[in-house]
Amino acid sequence: DTEVTQTPKHLVMGMTNKKSLKCEQHMGHRAMYWYKQKAKKPPELMFVYSYEKLSINESVPSRFSPECPNSSLLNLHLHALQPEDSALYLCASSQDGGRAGNTEAFFGQGTRLTVV
Amino acid sequence: GESVGLHLPTLSVQEGDNSIINCAYSNSASDYFIWYKQESGKGPQFIIDIRSNMDKRQGQRVTVLLNKTVKHLSLQIAATQPGDSAVYFCAENLTGNQFYFGTGTSLTVIP
């Protein structure tokens, strides 16, 4: 199984809503990532988890709150978002580069988020 | 993150021709690079990777070249097919688990 599964595929939310994006992988990867991708732009790194601990936060606003409940799951909690946060949110996983050596990151298909 | 740029934002090639997509990176300490393909509405898909102790790596119809002297990376696709039409990104891996993407090149294959 080389899949990273993201749910939901599409999400429309109001600026006062609270929602969560979910990501799951069963490849035994211990590094997991959230990226944000705007149209016609490259993915931008948001958060990195290594062994279920947050290791990198790329100065992301606090209205985005990541969570890693276990080694297979990664969530992104959303609250009080702005219309400019509308984007494709991508989850990825890889072997942990610090211990296993750098290997490719596998990406999910993303959640298309629209904030209204 | 570090700057990982691409020279050409769009590229059109005839079916059957070879394609070359270029990428420049700025961090000489980067030691691992990946090419991804992203089709419309999908997540990035791994194509090929290369470590900094290599200057060439070949896969099926694809070759990646790394020139550390000028900090340049290229992806060559042989006998380009319509299914190769997509956006191609190079990604630079810094220390630990940090992957940063370049600007991207949109490849269009003309039948």
PDB file of C-alpha atoms in Angstrom:
ATOM      1  CA  ASP A   1       0.000   0.000   0.000  1.00  0.00           C
ATOM      2  CA  THR A   2       1.661   3.203  -1.186  1.00  0.00           C
ATOM      3  CA  GLU A   3      -1.306   5.476  -0.707  1.00  0.00           C
ATOM      4  CA  VAL A   4      -1.844   8.599   1.271  1.00  0.00           C
ATOM      5  CA  THR A   5      -5.582   9.067   1.730  1.00  0.00           C
ATOM      6  CA  GLN A   6      -7.106  12.466   2.376  1.00  0.00           C
ATOM      7  CA  THR A   7     -10.670  13.275   3.343  1.00  0.00           C
ATOM      8  CA  PRO A   8     -12.778  15.058   2.405  1.00  0.00           C
ATOM      9  CA  LYS A   9     -11.908  15.649  -1.255  1.00  0.00           C
ATOM     10  CA  HIS A  10     -13.836  18.905  -1.287  1.00  0.00           C
ATOM     11  CA  LEU A  11     -14.860  21.229   1.541  1.00  0.00           C
ATOM     12  CA  VAL A  12     -16.783  24.479   1.583  1.00  0.00           C
ATOM     13  CA  MET A  13     -16.811  26.325   4.878  1.00  0.00           C
ATOM     14  CA  GLY A  14     -17.851  29.682   6.218  1.00  0.00           C
ATOM     15  CA  MET A  15     -15.457  32.018   7.966  1.00  0.00           C
ATOM     16  CA  THR A  16     -16.961  31.210  11.371  1.00  0.00           C
ATOM     17  CA  ASN A  17     -16.945  27.441  10.925  1.00  0.00           C
ATOM     18  CA  LYS A  18     -14.654  24.867  12.455  1.00  0.00           C
ATOM     19  CA  LYS A  19     -13.681  21.939  10.281  1.00  0.00           C
ATOM     20  CA  SER A  20     -10.933  19.328  10.077  1.00  0.00           C
ATOM     21  CA  LEU A  21      -8.975  17.780   7.245  1.00  0.00           C
ATOM     22  CA  LYS A  22      -7.826  14.204   7.675  1.00  0.00           C
ATOM     23  CA  CYS A  23      -4.901  12.255   6.274  1.00  0.00           C
ATOM     24  CA  GLU A  24      -3.982   8.602   6.655  1.00  0.00           C
ATOM     25  CA  GLN A  25      -1.077   6.427   5.519  1.00  0.00           C
ATOM     26  CA  HIS A  26      -0.140   2.823   6.222  1.00  0.00           C
ATOM     27  CA  MET A  27       3.377   2.740   4.808  1.00  0.00           C
ATOM     28  CA  GLY A  28       5.041   2.914   8.201  1.00  0.00           C
ATOM     29  CA  HIS A  29       6.303   6.400   7.462  1.00  0.00           C
ATOM     30  CA  ARG A  30       7.219   8.433  10.523  1.00  0.00           C
ATOM     31  CA  ALA A  31       7.338  11.858   8.843  1.00  0.00           C
ATOM     32  CA  MET A  32       4.100  13.518   7.758  1.00  0.00           C
ATOM     33  CA  TYR A  33       3.499  16.876   6.144  1.00  0.00           C
ATOM     34  CA  TRP A  34       0.865  19.460   5.344  1.00  0.00           C
ATOM     35  CA  TYR A  35       1.266  21.616   2.250  1.00  0.00           C
ATOM     36  CA  LYS A  36      -0.909  24.393   0.851  1.00  0.00           C
ATOM     37  CA  GLN A  37      -1.161  24.876  -2.900  1.00  0.00           C
ATOM     38  CA  LYS A  38      -2.777  27.812  -4.648  1.00  0.00           C
ATOM     39  CA  ALA A  39      -3.747  27.615  -8.309  1.00  0.00           C
ATOM     40  CA  LYS A  40      -0.786  27.575 -10.707  1.00  0.00           C
ATOM     41  CA  LYS A  41       1.672  27.700  -7.788  1.00  0.00           C
ATOM     42  CA  PRO A  42       3.954  25.107  -6.198  1.00  0.00           C
ATOM     43  CA  PRO A  43       3.009  23.415  -2.933  1.00  0.00           C
ATOM     44  CA  GLU A  44       4.114  25.435   0.092  1.00  0.00           C
ATOM     45  CA  LEU A  45       5.263  23.626   3.197  1.00  0.00           C
ATOM     46  CA  MET A  46       3.138  24.334   6.277  1.00  0.00           C
ATOM     47  CA  PHE A  47       3.917  21.729   8.932  1.00  0.00           C
ATOM     48  CA  VAL A  48       6.145  18.699   9.418  1.00  0.00           C
ATOM     49  CA  TYR A  49       5.646  15.974  11.987  1.00  0.00           C
ATOM     50  CA  SER A  50       8.430  13.569  12.867  1.00  0.00           C
ATOM     51  CA  TYR A  51       7.586  10.603  15.060  1.00  0.00           C
ATOM     52  CA  GLU A  52       4.262  12.217  15.959  1.00  0.00           C
ATOM     53  CA  LYS A  53       5.930  15.402  17.162  1.00  0.00           C
ATOM     54  CA  LEU A  54       5.683  18.752  15.410  1.00  0.00           C
ATOM     55  CA  SER A  55       9.145  19.508  14.086  1.00  0.00           C
ATOM     56  CA  ILE A  56       8.531  22.328  11.626  1.00  0.00           C
ATOM     57  CA  ASN A  57       5.938  25.107  11.552  1.00  0.00           C
ATOM     58  CA  GLU A  58       6.555  27.441   8.623  1.00  0.00           C
ATOM     59  CA  SER A  59       5.088  30.467  10.431  1.00  0.00           C
ATOM     60  CA  VAL A  60       1.553  29.306   9.695  1.00  0.00           C
ATOM     61  CA  PRO A  61      -1.284  31.390  11.259  1.00  0.00           C
ATOM     62  CA  SER A  62      -2.842  29.878  14.364  1.00  0.00           C
ATOM     63  CA  ARG A  63      -6.191  29.443  12.609  1.00  0.00           C
ATOM     64  CA  PHE A  64      -4.528  26.310  11.204  1.00  0.00           C
ATOM     65  CA  SER A  65      -3.880  23.749  13.932  1.00  0.00           C
ATOM     66  CA  PRO A  66      -2.204  20.441  13.088  1.00  0.00           C
ATOM     67  CA  GLU A  67      -2.533  17.274  15.089  1.00  0.00           C
ATOM     68  CA  CYS A  68      -0.879  13.871  14.804  1.00  0.00           C
ATOM     69  CA  PRO A  69      -2.882  11.395  16.920  1.00  0.00           C
ATOM     70  CA  ASN A  70      -0.735   8.401  15.937  1.00  0.00           C
ATOM     71  CA  SER A  71       1.859   7.340  13.409  1.00  0.00           C
ATOM     72  CA  SER A  72      -0.736   6.758  10.662  1.00  0.00           C
ATOM     73  CA  LEU A  73      -2.966   9.796  11.040  1.00  0.00           C
ATOM     74  CA  LEU A  74      -2.543  13.506  10.533  1.00  0.00           C
ATOM     75  CA  ASN A  75      -5.256  16.123  10.992  1.00  0.00           C
ATOM     76  CA  LEU A  76      -5.460  19.791  10.176  1.00  0.00           C
ATOM     77  CA  HIS A  77      -8.016  21.697  12.253  1.00  0.00           C
ATOM     78  CA  LEU A  78      -9.401  24.833  10.671  1.00  0.00           C
ATOM     79  CA  HIS A  79     -11.052  27.723  12.497  1.00  0.00           C
ATOM     80  CA  ALA A  80     -11.962  31.264  11.509  1.00  0.00           C
ATOM     81  CA  LEU A  81     -10.430  30.984   8.071  1.00  0.00           C
ATOM     82  CA  GLN A  82     -10.354  33.757   5.495  1.00  0.00           C
ATOM     83  CA  PRO A  83     -11.349  33.544   1.824  1.00  0.00           C
ATOM     84  CA  GLU A  84      -7.657  33.810   0.882  1.00  0.00           C
ATOM     85  CA  ASP A  85      -7.097  30.475   2.658  1.00  0.00           C
ATOM     86  CA  SER A  86      -9.009  28.773  -0.138  1.00  0.00           C
ATOM     87  CA  ALA A  87      -6.561  26.345  -1.738  1.00  0.00           C
ATOM     88  CA  LEU A  88      -5.681  22.704  -2.264  1.00  0.00           C
ATOM     89  CA  TYR A  89      -4.343  21.228   0.967  1.00  0.00           C
ATOM     90  CA  LEU A  90      -1.975  18.352   0.436  1.00  0.00           C
ATOM     91  CA  CYS A  91      -0.812  15.764   2.923  1.00  0.00           C
ATOM     92  CA  ALA A  92       2.385  13.798   2.392  1.00  0.00           C
ATOM     93  CA  SER A  93       4.438  11.198   4.192  1.00  0.00           C
ATOM     94  CA  SER A  94       7.975   9.853   4.005  1.00  0.00           C
ATOM     95  CA  GLN A  95      10.453   7.824   5.931  1.00  0.00           C
ATOM     96  CA  ASP A  96      11.930  10.077   8.560  1.00  0.00           C
ATOM     97  CA  GLY A  97      14.900  11.758   6.917  1.00  0.00           C
ATOM     98  CA  GLY A  98      16.785  12.137  10.148  1.00  0.00           C
ATOM     99  CA  ARG A  99      17.120   8.443  10.845  1.00  0.00           C
ATOM    100  CA  ALA A 100      16.424   6.493   7.676  1.00  0.00           C
ATOM    101  CA  GLY A 101      18.033   8.878   5.246  1.00  0.00           C
ATOM    102  CA  ASN A 102      16.184  11.118   2.861  1.00  0.00           C
ATOM    103  CA  THR A 103      13.552   9.421   0.733  1.00  0.00           C
ATOM    104  CA  GLU A 104      10.744  10.704  -1.430  1.00  0.00           C
ATOM    105  CA  ALA A 105       7.549  12.080   0.027  1.00  0.00           C
ATOM    106  CA  PHE A 106       4.312  10.438  -1.125  1.00  0.00           C
ATOM    107  CA  PHE A 107       1.383  12.785  -1.596  1.00  0.00           C
ATOM    108  CA  GLY A 108      -2.327  12.401  -1.225  1.00  0.00           C
ATOM    109  CA  GLN A 109      -4.792  13.792  -3.768  1.00  0.00           C
ATOM    110  CA  GLY A 110      -5.549  16.765  -1.591  1.00  0.00           C
ATOM    111  CA  THR A 111      -8.594  18.496  -0.143  1.00  0.00           C
ATOM    112  CA  ARG A 112      -9.961  21.346  -2.228  1.00  0.00           C
ATOM    113  CA  LEU A 113     -10.980  23.933   0.367  1.00  0.00           C
ATOM    114  CA  THR A 114     -13.208  26.898  -0.378  1.00  0.00           C
ATOM    115  CA  VAL A 115     -13.809  29.512   2.316  1.00  0.00           C
ATOM    116  CA  VAL A 116     -16.910  31.638   1.792  1.00  0.00           C
TER     117      VAL A 116
ATOM    118  CA  GLY B   1      12.708  27.788   2.536  1.00  0.00           C
ATOM    119  CA  GLU B   2      15.355  28.064  -0.055  1.00  0.00           C
ATOM    120  CA  SER B   3      14.734  29.226  -3.571  1.00  0.00           C
ATOM    121  CA  VAL B   4      14.277  26.486  -6.094  1.00  0.00           C
ATOM    122  CA  GLY B   5      13.426  28.055  -9.419  1.00  0.00           C
ATOM    123  CA  LEU B   6      12.647  26.852 -12.880  1.00  0.00           C
ATOM    124  CA  HIS B   7      13.825  28.518 -16.055  1.00  0.00           C
ATOM    125  CA  LEU B   8      10.665  28.054 -18.156  1.00  0.00           C
ATOM    126  CA  PRO B   9       7.105  28.218 -16.896  1.00  0.00           C
ATOM    127  CA  THR B  10       5.637  26.496 -19.997  1.00  0.00           C
ATOM    128  CA  LEU B  11       6.930  24.012 -22.515  1.00  0.00           C
ATOM    129  CA  SER B  12       5.220  22.604 -25.611  1.00  0.00           C
ATOM    130  CA  VAL B  13       6.640  19.610 -27.453  1.00  0.00           C
ATOM    131  CA  GLN B  14       5.538  17.377 -30.284  1.00  0.00           C
ATOM    132  CA  GLU B  15       4.558  13.851 -29.417  1.00  0.00           C
ATOM    133  CA  GLY B  16       7.567  11.592 -29.807  1.00  0.00           C
ATOM    134  CA  ASP B  17      10.116  14.332 -29.223  1.00  0.00           C
ATOM    135  CA  ASN B  18      12.303  14.543 -26.147  1.00  0.00           C
ATOM    136  CA  SER B  19      11.494  17.075 -23.408  1.00  0.00           C
ATOM    137  CA  ILE B  20      13.929  18.846 -21.118  1.00  0.00           C
ATOM    138  CA  ILE B  21      12.750  20.640 -18.012  1.00  0.00           C
ATOM    139  CA  ASN B  22      15.242  22.680 -16.021  1.00  0.00           C
ATOM    140  CA  CYS B  23      15.517  23.720 -12.398  1.00  0.00           C
ATOM    141  CA  ALA B  24      17.952  25.925 -10.486  1.00  0.00           C
ATOM    142  CA  TYR B  25      18.533  25.674  -6.775  1.00  0.00           C
ATOM    143  CA  SER B  26      20.351  28.042  -4.477  1.00  0.00           C
ATOM    144  CA  ASN B  27      21.344  26.033  -1.418  1.00  0.00           C
ATOM    145  CA  SER B  28      24.620  24.266  -2.034  1.00  0.00           C
ATOM    146  CA  ALA B  29      24.011  22.210   1.114  1.00  0.00           C
ATOM    147  CA  SER B  30      20.976  20.467  -0.433  1.00  0.00           C
ATOM    148  CA  ASP B  31      21.771  16.813  -0.860  1.00  0.00           C
ATOM    149  CA  TYR B  32      18.638  15.251  -2.291  1.00  0.00           C
ATOM    150  CA  PHE B  33      16.363  16.272  -5.149  1.00  0.00           C
ATOM    151  CA  ILE B  34      13.096  14.932  -6.491  1.00  0.00           C
ATOM    152  CA  TRP B  35      11.075  15.490  -9.624  1.00  0.00           C
ATOM    153  CA  TYR B  36       7.304  15.357  -9.260  1.00  0.00           C
ATOM    154  CA  LYS B  37       4.558  15.304 -11.869  1.00  0.00           C
ATOM    155  CA  GLN B  38       1.224  16.875 -11.016  1.00  0.00           C
ATOM    156  CA  GLU B  39      -1.836  16.362 -13.178  1.00  0.00           C
ATOM    157  CA  SER B  40      -4.858  18.592 -12.895  1.00  0.00           C
ATOM    158  CA  GLY B  41      -6.836  17.941  -9.730  1.00  0.00           C
ATOM    159  CA  LYS B  42      -4.318  15.457  -8.351  1.00  0.00           C
ATOM    160  CA  GLY B  43      -1.479  15.438  -5.857  1.00  0.00           C
ATOM    161  CA  PRO B  44       2.175  15.441  -6.928  1.00  0.00           C
ATOM    162  CA  GLN B  45       3.413  12.074  -8.127  1.00  0.00           C
ATOM    163  CA  PHE B  46       7.015  10.971  -7.669  1.00  0.00           C
ATOM    164  CA  ILE B  47       8.955  10.538 -10.921  1.00  0.00           C
ATOM    165  CA  ILE B  48      12.616  10.189 -10.050  1.00  0.00           C
ATOM    166  CA  ASP B  49      15.111  11.312  -7.461  1.00  0.00           C
ATOM    167  CA  ILE B  50      18.835  11.931  -7.238  1.00  0.00           C
ATOM    168  CA  ARG B  51      21.291  12.385  -4.408  1.00  0.00           C
ATOM    169  CA  SER B  52      24.071  14.921  -4.445  1.00  0.00           C
ATOM    170  CA  ASN B  53      26.764  12.260  -4.729  1.00  0.00           C
ATOM    171  CA  MET B  54      25.456  11.428  -8.221  1.00  0.00           C
ATOM    172  CA  ASP B  55      25.309  13.479 -11.410  1.00  0.00           C
ATOM    173  CA  LYS B  56      22.939  11.320 -13.432  1.00  0.00           C
ATOM    174  CA  ARG B  57      20.173   8.871 -12.782  1.00  0.00           C
ATOM    175  CA  GLN B  58      17.954   7.072 -15.245  1.00  0.00           C
ATOM    176  CA  GLY B  59      14.501   5.660 -14.970  1.00  0.00           C
ATOM    177  CA  GLN B  60      11.962   4.454 -17.463  1.00  0.00           C
ATOM    178  CA  ARG B  61      11.983   7.129 -20.216  1.00  0.00           C
ATOM    179  CA  VAL B  62      13.241   9.715 -17.718  1.00  0.00           C
ATOM    180  CA  THR B  63      16.712  10.907 -16.824  1.00  0.00           C
ATOM    181  CA  VAL B  64      17.687  13.402 -14.160  1.00  0.00           C
ATOM    182  CA  LEU B  65      20.961  15.310 -14.404  1.00  0.00           C
ATOM    183  CA  LEU B  66      22.517  17.178 -11.511  1.00  0.00           C
ATOM    184  CA  ASN B  67      25.215  19.815 -11.933  1.00  0.00           C
ATOM    185  CA  LYS B  68      26.355  20.837  -8.490  1.00  0.00           C
ATOM    186  CA  THR B  69      28.872  23.338  -9.833  1.00  0.00           C
ATOM    187  CA  VAL B  70      26.139  25.594 -11.202  1.00  0.00           C
ATOM    188  CA  LYS B  71      23.385  24.267  -8.925  1.00  0.00           C
ATOM    189  CA  HIS B  72      21.252  23.067 -11.783  1.00  0.00           C
ATOM    190  CA  LEU B  73      18.925  20.110 -12.163  1.00  0.00           C
ATOM    191  CA  SER B  74      17.203  18.875 -15.290  1.00  0.00           C
ATOM    192  CA  LEU B  75      14.585  16.276 -16.170  1.00  0.00           C
ATOM    193  CA  GLN B  76      14.715  14.661 -19.576  1.00  0.00           C
ATOM    194  CA  ILE B  77      11.702  12.778 -20.859  1.00  0.00           C
ATOM    195  CA  ALA B  78      12.314  10.581 -23.872  1.00  0.00           C
ATOM    196  CA  ALA B  79       9.694  10.063 -26.584  1.00  0.00           C
ATOM    197  CA  THR B  80       7.196  12.370 -24.893  1.00  0.00           C
ATOM    198  CA  GLN B  81       3.621  11.093 -24.916  1.00  0.00           C
ATOM    199  CA  PRO B  82       0.273  12.901 -24.462  1.00  0.00           C
ATOM    200  CA  GLY B  83       0.023  11.334 -21.004  1.00  0.00           C
ATOM    201  CA  ASP B  84       3.130  13.261 -20.013  1.00  0.00           C
ATOM    202  CA  SER B  85       1.206  16.537 -20.187  1.00  0.00           C
ATOM    203  CA  ALA B  86       1.240  17.911 -16.646  1.00  0.00           C
ATOM    204  CA  VAL B  87       3.033  20.365 -14.393  1.00  0.00           C
ATOM    205  CA  TYR B  88       6.498  19.243 -13.338  1.00  0.00           C
ATOM    206  CA  PHE B  89       8.097  20.388 -10.101  1.00  0.00           C
ATOM    207  CA  CYS B  90      11.560  19.888  -8.773  1.00  0.00           C
ATOM    208  CA  ALA B  91      11.779  19.628  -5.004  1.00  0.00           C
ATOM    209  CA  GLU B  92      14.798  20.249  -2.857  1.00  0.00           C
ATOM    210  CA  ASN B  93      15.318  18.360   0.367  1.00  0.00           C
ATOM    211  CA  LEU B  94      17.135  20.278   3.062  1.00  0.00           C
ATOM    212  CA  THR B  95      18.188  18.859   6.400  1.00  0.00           C
ATOM    213  CA  GLY B  96      15.805  16.369   7.881  1.00  0.00           C
ATOM    214  CA  ASN B  97      12.275  16.381   6.600  1.00  0.00           C
ATOM    215  CA  GLN B  98      12.007  19.608   4.636  1.00  0.00           C
ATOM    216  CA  PHE B  99      10.935  19.441   0.992  1.00  0.00           C
ATOM    217  CA  TYR B 100      10.683  22.737  -0.863  1.00  0.00           C
ATOM    218  CA  PHE B 101       9.221  22.987  -4.330  1.00  0.00           C
ATOM    219  CA  GLY B 102      10.327  25.028  -7.303  1.00  0.00           C
ATOM    220  CA  THR B 103       8.035  27.174  -9.424  1.00  0.00           C
ATOM    221  CA  GLY B 104       6.895  24.431 -11.801  1.00  0.00           C
ATOM    222  CA  THR B 105       6.855  23.940 -15.571  1.00  0.00           C
ATOM    223  CA  SER B 106       3.675  23.182 -17.453  1.00  0.00           C
ATOM    224  CA  LEU B 107       4.387  20.629 -20.172  1.00  0.00           C
ATOM    225  CA  THR B 108       1.975  20.329 -23.085  1.00  0.00           C
ATOM    226  CA  VAL B 109       2.410  17.504 -25.567  1.00  0.00           C
ATOM    227  CA  ILE B 110       1.056  18.228 -29.026  1.00  0.00           C
ATOM    228  CA  PRO B 111      -0.289  15.104 -30.781  1.00  0.00           C
TER     229      PRO B 111
END
